[in-house]
XYZ file of C-alpha atoms in Angstrom:
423
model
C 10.571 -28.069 13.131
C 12.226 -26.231 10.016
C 15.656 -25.371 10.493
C 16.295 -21.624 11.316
C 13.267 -20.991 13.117
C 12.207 -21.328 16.796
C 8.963 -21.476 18.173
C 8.648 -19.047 21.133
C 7.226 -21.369 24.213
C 7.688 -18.123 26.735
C 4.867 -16.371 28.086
C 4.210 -12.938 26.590
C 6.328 -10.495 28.250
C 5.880 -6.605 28.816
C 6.796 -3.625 26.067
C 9.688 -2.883 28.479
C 11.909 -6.090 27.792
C 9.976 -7.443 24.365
C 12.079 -7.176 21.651
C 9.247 -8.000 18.885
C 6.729 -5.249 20.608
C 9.897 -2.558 20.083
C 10.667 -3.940 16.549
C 6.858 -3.185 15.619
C 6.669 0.026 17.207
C 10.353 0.983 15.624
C 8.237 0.063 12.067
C 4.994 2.178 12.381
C 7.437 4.918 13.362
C 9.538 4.475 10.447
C 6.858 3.935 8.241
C 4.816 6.961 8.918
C 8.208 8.902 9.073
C 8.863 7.718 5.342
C 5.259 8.329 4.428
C 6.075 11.811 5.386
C 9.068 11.677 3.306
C 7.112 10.887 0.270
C 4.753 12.920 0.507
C 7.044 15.860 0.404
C 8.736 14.318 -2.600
C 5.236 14.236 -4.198
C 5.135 17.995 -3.385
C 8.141 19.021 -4.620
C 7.212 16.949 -7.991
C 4.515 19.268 -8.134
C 6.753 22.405 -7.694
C 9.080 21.144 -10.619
C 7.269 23.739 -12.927
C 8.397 26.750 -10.667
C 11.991 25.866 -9.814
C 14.752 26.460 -11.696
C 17.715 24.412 -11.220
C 17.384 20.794 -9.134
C 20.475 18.156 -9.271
C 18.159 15.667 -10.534
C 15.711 15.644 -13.294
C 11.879 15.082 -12.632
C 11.674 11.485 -14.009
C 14.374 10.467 -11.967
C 13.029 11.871 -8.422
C 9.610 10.369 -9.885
C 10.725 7.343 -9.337
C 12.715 7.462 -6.087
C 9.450 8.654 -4.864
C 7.352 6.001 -6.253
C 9.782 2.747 -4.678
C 9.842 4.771 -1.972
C 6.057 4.647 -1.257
C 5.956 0.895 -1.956
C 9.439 0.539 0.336
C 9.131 2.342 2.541
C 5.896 3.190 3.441
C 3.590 0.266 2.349
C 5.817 -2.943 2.869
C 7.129 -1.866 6.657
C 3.687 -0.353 7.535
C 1.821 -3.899 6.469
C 5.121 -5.728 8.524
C 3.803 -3.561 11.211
C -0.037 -5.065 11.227
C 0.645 -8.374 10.355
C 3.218 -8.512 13.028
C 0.539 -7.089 15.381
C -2.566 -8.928 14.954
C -1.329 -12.170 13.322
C 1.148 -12.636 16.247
C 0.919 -16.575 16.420
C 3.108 -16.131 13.301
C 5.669 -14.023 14.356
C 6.000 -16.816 17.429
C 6.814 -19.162 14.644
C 10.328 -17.468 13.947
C 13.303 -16.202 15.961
C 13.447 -12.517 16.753
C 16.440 -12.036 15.076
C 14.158 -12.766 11.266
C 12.253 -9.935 11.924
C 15.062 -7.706 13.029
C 16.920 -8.744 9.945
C 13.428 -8.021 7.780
C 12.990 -4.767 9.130
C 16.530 -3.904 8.204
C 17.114 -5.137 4.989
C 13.667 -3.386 4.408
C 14.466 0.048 5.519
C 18.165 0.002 4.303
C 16.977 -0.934 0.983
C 14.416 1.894 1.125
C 16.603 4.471 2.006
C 18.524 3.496 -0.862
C 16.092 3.682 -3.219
C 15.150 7.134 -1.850
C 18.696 8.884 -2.280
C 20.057 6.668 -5.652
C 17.283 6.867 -7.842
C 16.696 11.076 -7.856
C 20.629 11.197 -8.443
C 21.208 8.690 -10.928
C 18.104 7.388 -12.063
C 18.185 3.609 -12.826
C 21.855 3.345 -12.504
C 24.324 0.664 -10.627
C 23.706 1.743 -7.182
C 19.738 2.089 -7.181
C 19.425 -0.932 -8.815
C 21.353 -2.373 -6.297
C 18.740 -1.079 -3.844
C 15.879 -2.018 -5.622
C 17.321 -5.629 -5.990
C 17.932 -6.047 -2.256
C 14.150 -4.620 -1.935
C 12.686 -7.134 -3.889
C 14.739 -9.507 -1.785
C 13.608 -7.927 1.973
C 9.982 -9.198 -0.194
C 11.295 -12.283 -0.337
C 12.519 -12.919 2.858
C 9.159 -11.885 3.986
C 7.313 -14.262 2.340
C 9.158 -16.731 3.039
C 8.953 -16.203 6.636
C 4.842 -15.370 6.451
C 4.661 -18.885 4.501
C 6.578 -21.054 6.427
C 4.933 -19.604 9.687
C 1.406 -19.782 7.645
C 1.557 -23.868 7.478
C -0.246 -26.406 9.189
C -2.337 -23.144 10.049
C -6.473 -23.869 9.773
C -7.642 -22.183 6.877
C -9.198 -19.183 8.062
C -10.052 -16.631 5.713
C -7.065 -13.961 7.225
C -4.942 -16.573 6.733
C -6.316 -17.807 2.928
C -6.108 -14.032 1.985
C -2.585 -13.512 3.426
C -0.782 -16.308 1.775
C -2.521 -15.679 -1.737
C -1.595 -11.777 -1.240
C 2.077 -13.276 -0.820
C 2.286 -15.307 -3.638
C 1.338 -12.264 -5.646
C 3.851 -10.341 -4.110
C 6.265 -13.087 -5.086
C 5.209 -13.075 -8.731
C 4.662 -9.398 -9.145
C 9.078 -9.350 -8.888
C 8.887 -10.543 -12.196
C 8.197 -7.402 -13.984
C 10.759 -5.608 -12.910
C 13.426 -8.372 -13.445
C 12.145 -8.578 -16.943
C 12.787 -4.920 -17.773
C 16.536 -5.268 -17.251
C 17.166 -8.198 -20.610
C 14.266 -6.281 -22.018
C 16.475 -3.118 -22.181
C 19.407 -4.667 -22.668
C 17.246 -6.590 -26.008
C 16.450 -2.699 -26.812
C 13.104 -3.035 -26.099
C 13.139 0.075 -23.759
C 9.909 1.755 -24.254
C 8.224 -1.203 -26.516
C 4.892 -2.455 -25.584
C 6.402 -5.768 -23.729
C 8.716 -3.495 -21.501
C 5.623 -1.001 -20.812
C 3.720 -4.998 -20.055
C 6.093 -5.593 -17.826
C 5.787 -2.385 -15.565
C 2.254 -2.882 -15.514
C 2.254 -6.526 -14.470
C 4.779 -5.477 -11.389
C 2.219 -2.907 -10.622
C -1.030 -4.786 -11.113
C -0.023 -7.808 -8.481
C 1.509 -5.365 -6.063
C -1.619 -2.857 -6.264
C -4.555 -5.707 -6.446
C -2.724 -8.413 -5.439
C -0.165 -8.075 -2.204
C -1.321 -4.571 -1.056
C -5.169 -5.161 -1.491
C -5.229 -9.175 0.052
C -2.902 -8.080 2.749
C -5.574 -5.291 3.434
C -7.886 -8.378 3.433
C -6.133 -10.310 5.517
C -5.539 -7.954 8.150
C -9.382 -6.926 8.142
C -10.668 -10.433 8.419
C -8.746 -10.968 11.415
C -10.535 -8.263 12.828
C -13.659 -9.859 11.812
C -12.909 -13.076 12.771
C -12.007 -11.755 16.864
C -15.752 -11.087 17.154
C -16.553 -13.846 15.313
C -17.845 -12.448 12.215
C -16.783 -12.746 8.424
C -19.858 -15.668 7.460
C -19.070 -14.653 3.499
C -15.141 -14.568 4.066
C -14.390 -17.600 1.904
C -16.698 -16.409 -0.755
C -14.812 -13.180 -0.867
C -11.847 -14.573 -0.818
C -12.564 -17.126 -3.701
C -14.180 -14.432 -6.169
C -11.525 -12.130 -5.355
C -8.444 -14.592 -5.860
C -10.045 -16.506 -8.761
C -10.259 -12.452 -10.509
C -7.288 -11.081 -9.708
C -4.565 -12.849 -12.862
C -7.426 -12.537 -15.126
C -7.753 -8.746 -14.093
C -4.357 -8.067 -15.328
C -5.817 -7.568 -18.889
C -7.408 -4.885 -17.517
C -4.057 -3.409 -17.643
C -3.164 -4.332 -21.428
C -6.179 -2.574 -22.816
C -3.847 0.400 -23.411
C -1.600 -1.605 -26.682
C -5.179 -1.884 -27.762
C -5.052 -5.758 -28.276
C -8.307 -7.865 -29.388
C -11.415 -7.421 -27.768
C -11.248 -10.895 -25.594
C -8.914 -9.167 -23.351
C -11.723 -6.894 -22.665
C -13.943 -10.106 -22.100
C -11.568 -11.406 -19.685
C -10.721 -8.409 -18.193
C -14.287 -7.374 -17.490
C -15.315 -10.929 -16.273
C -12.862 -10.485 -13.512
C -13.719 -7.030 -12.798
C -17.385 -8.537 -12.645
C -16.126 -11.006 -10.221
C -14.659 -8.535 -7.783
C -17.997 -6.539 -7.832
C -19.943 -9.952 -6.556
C -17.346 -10.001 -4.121
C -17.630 -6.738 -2.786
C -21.514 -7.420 -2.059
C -20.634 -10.086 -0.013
C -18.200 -8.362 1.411
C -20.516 -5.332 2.795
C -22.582 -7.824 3.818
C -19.826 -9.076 6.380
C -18.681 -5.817 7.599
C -22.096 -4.386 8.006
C -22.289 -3.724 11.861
C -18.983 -3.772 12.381
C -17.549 -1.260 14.852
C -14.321 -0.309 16.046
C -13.148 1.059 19.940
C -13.760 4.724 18.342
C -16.614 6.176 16.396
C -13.777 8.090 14.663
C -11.517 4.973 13.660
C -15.014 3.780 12.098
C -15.466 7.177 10.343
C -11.734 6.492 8.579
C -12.597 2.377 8.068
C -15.268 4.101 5.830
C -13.555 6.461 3.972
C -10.668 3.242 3.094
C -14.219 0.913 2.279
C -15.813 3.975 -0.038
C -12.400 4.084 -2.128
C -12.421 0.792 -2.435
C -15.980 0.842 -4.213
C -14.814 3.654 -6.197
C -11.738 1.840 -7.284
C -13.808 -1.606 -8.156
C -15.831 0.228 -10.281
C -13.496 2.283 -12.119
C -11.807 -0.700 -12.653
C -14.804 -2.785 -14.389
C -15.163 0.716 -15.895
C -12.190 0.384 -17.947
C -13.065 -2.946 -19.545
C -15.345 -0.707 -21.994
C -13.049 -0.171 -25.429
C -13.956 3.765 -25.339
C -13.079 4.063 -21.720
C -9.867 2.339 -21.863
C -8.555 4.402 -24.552
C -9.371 7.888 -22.634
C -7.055 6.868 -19.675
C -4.410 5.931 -22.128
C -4.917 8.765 -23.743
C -5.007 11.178 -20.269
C -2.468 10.036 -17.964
C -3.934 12.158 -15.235
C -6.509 9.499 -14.852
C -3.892 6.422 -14.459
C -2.036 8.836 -11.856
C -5.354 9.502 -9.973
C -6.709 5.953 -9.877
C -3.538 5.183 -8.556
C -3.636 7.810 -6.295
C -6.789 6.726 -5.110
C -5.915 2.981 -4.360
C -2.400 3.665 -2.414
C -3.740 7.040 -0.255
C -7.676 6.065 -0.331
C -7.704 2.424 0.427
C -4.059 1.537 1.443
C -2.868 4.335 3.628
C -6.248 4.977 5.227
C -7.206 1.496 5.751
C -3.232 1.504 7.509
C -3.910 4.457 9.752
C -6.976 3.313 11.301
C -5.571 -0.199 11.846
C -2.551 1.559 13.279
C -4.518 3.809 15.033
C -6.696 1.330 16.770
C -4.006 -1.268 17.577
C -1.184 0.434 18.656
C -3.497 2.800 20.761
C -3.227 5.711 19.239
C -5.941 8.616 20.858
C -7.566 11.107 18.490
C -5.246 14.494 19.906
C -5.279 17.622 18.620
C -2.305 17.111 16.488
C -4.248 14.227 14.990
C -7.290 15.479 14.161
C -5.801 18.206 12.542
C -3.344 16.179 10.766
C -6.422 14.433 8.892
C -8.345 17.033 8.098
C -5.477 18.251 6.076
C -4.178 14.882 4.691
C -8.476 14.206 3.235
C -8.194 17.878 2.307
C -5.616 17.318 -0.224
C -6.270 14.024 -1.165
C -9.577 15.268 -2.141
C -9.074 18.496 -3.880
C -6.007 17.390 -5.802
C -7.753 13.879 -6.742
C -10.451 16.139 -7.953
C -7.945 18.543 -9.916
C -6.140 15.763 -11.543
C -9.176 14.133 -12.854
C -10.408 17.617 -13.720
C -7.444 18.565 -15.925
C -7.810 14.797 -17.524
C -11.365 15.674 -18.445
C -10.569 19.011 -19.455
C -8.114 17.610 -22.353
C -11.063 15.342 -23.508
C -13.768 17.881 -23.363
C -11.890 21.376 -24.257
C -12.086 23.096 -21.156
C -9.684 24.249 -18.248
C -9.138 24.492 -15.035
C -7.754 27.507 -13.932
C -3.954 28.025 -12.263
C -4.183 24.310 -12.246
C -0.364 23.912 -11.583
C -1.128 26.705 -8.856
C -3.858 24.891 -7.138
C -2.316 21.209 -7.633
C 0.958 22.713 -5.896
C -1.078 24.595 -2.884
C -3.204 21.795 -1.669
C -0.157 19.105 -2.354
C 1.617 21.088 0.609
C -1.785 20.291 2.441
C -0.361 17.038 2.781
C 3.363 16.527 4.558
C 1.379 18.687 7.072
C -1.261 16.924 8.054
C 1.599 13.777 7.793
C 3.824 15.835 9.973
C 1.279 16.780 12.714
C 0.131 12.720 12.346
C 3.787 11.181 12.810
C 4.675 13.817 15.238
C 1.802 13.250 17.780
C 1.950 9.599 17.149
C 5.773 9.233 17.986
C 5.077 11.021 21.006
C 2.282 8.790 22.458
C 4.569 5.633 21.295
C 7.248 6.490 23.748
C 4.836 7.217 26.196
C 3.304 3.268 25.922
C 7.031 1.943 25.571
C 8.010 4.342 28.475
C 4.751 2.852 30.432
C 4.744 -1.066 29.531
């Protein structure tokens, strides 16, 4: 047995007295709270143009919203499902692990949240951010310890790689600090560096963990024949891919090679991988309506990724930044959050209300329309042509958003306490 962890040998014991059940519901609650939160940050991003005096300049609350949305929304939310449906792990370690997780989590989001719009990246939010990189750590840690002598499903093959990215993805942002301090803020290696954070956390921890937690699924009804295929294309592509991502210092053409060869790669895989989710069906024809929309921006994003391998098509996002910000976009609300909500949805019980179903209507409302404007007003500075009161509209329909995520977190709180209150 490894020291500091205990393997729970108790029979599984009701809501009402299990302290792991409350810990998970304690994270979707938080997490969907804090999604809430940064979605109105995103708004008021968007009303920057039409306000007059802040305490904090745009770049700054740009990016206390955007470690926000990777601490606190997307790391406790995954916690959440992992801790859920991979529970034969969480057995593996003492309560008190997780309850220290969760905290050092959420602290170190909260941090983030309220140092980086007031100081930018100063003492105290780098503080935060450090201590958030370490909740990551602790995590995996935890996941990998718990993860061996484990058979090697294809959940489990696709959770430990999408740690091990998460691990290495940490070193971008602790190579921007000596990068700065070399005065290489702004160079081509410090921009590298961002984008090599961002590549492993966007196709490597957030998408496998996705992967994980859906072949679990599959693999409860005994499904998932082409999981290991998947998995092996997918993992094999995904360091490779990260030239994808330094097509913008326009460097020789093999990185284009490489880069498309991966993105190649993941487009085999995602054959195989319709092939194994063909047929599959959740409790709720509406869950399987929102598994959908996740699985049709994931196509979306494969291909605009092997998209960008071209020379000609590389250079137009570099040269629109709209398009970066909406393929972004795309991946974290598209495939991310919507994958998360039906998983959430469907495993912590949650029943299509009112409240709900109005909630998503608005939250697909604006993540359509404004996906569509941003790409619009990208195109528009290739092609010469504009989109009218495009701050307007972007503004409007970005409101469309903490609403639907307010009517969402409220409803869902409320049924929460209603299955704690029962169990």
């Amino acid at each position: 047995m490894i020291k500091g962890f205990k393997v729970y040998t108790s029979t599984p014991v009701s809501y009402k007295t299990d302290d792991v059940a409350k810990l998970q519901h304690l994270l979707v609650q938080s997490s969907f709270f804090n999604l809430l939160l940064v979605a109105m940050a995103g708004a008021l991003l968007r009303a920057y143009p039409f306000l007059d005096t802040l305490p904090f300049t745009y770049k700054n609350l740009l990016h206390g919203h955007s470690h926000f949305a990777f601490g606190g929304w997307v790391m406790p939310i995954l916690l959440a499902l992992i801790m859920k449906l991979f529970p034969e792990l969480v057995r593996k370690a003492h309560y008190t692990h997780w309850r220290n997780l969760t905290l050092l989590m959420l602290a170190s989001a909260y941090g983030m949240l309220l140092s980086f719009p007031l100081q930018g990246y100063g003492l105290v939010s780098i503080i935060f951010s450090t201590l958030s990189v370490l909740a990551g750590y602790y995590m995996v840690y935890l996941l990998w310890q718990a993860l061996k002598d484990m058979p090697s499903k294809t959940s489990y093959l696709f959770l430990k790689a999408g740690l091990f990215y998460l691990a290495i993805s940490a070193i971008g942002p602790f190579a921007t600090g000596p990068l700065i301090a070399m005065g290489q803020s702004g160079s081509p290696l410090y921009h590298n560096s961002i984008y090599f954070y961002l590549h492993f956390q966007y196709n490597g921890w957030f998408l496998f963990a996705v992967m994980a937690l859906l072949y679990k699924q599959l693999e409860t009804r005994e499904k998932g024949s082409y999981g290991k295929t998947v998995f092996w294309l997918m993992n094999v592509a995904c360091i490779p891919a990260f030239a994808l991502s330094l097509l913008w210092n326009k460097p020789s053409l093999i990185y284009n090679y490489v880069g498309g060869a991966a993105a190649l790669l993941q487009l085999v895989a995602l054959g195989y991988l319709s092939k194994d989710v063909q047929g599959y069906k959740t409790s709720h024809l509406w869950l399987q309506h929102l598994l959908k929309a996740a699985f049709v921006a994931f196509v979306l994003k494969l291909i605009l990724q092997a998209a960008s391998a071209f020379p000609a098509i590389a250079a137009m996002a570099y040269q629109n930044r709209n398009f970066v910000i909406a393929y972004l976009h795309l991946v974290l609300l598209g495939v991310i959050t919507v994958f998360a909500m039906a998983s959430t949805f469907q495993h912590y019980y949650i029943r299509r209300s009112i409240n709900i179903r109005t909630g998503l209507v608005f939250f697909f409302v604006a993540f359509i329309v404004t996906e569509l404007l941003i790409a619009g007003a990208a195109a528009g500075n290739l092609w010469g042509f504009s989109i009218p009161y495009y701050t307007e509209q972007l503004l409007f329909f970005s409101f469309f958003l903490p609403t639907g995520l307010f009517l969402i977190f409220y409803d869902m709180s409320r049924q929460l306490r209603v299955l704690m209150y029962l169990d």
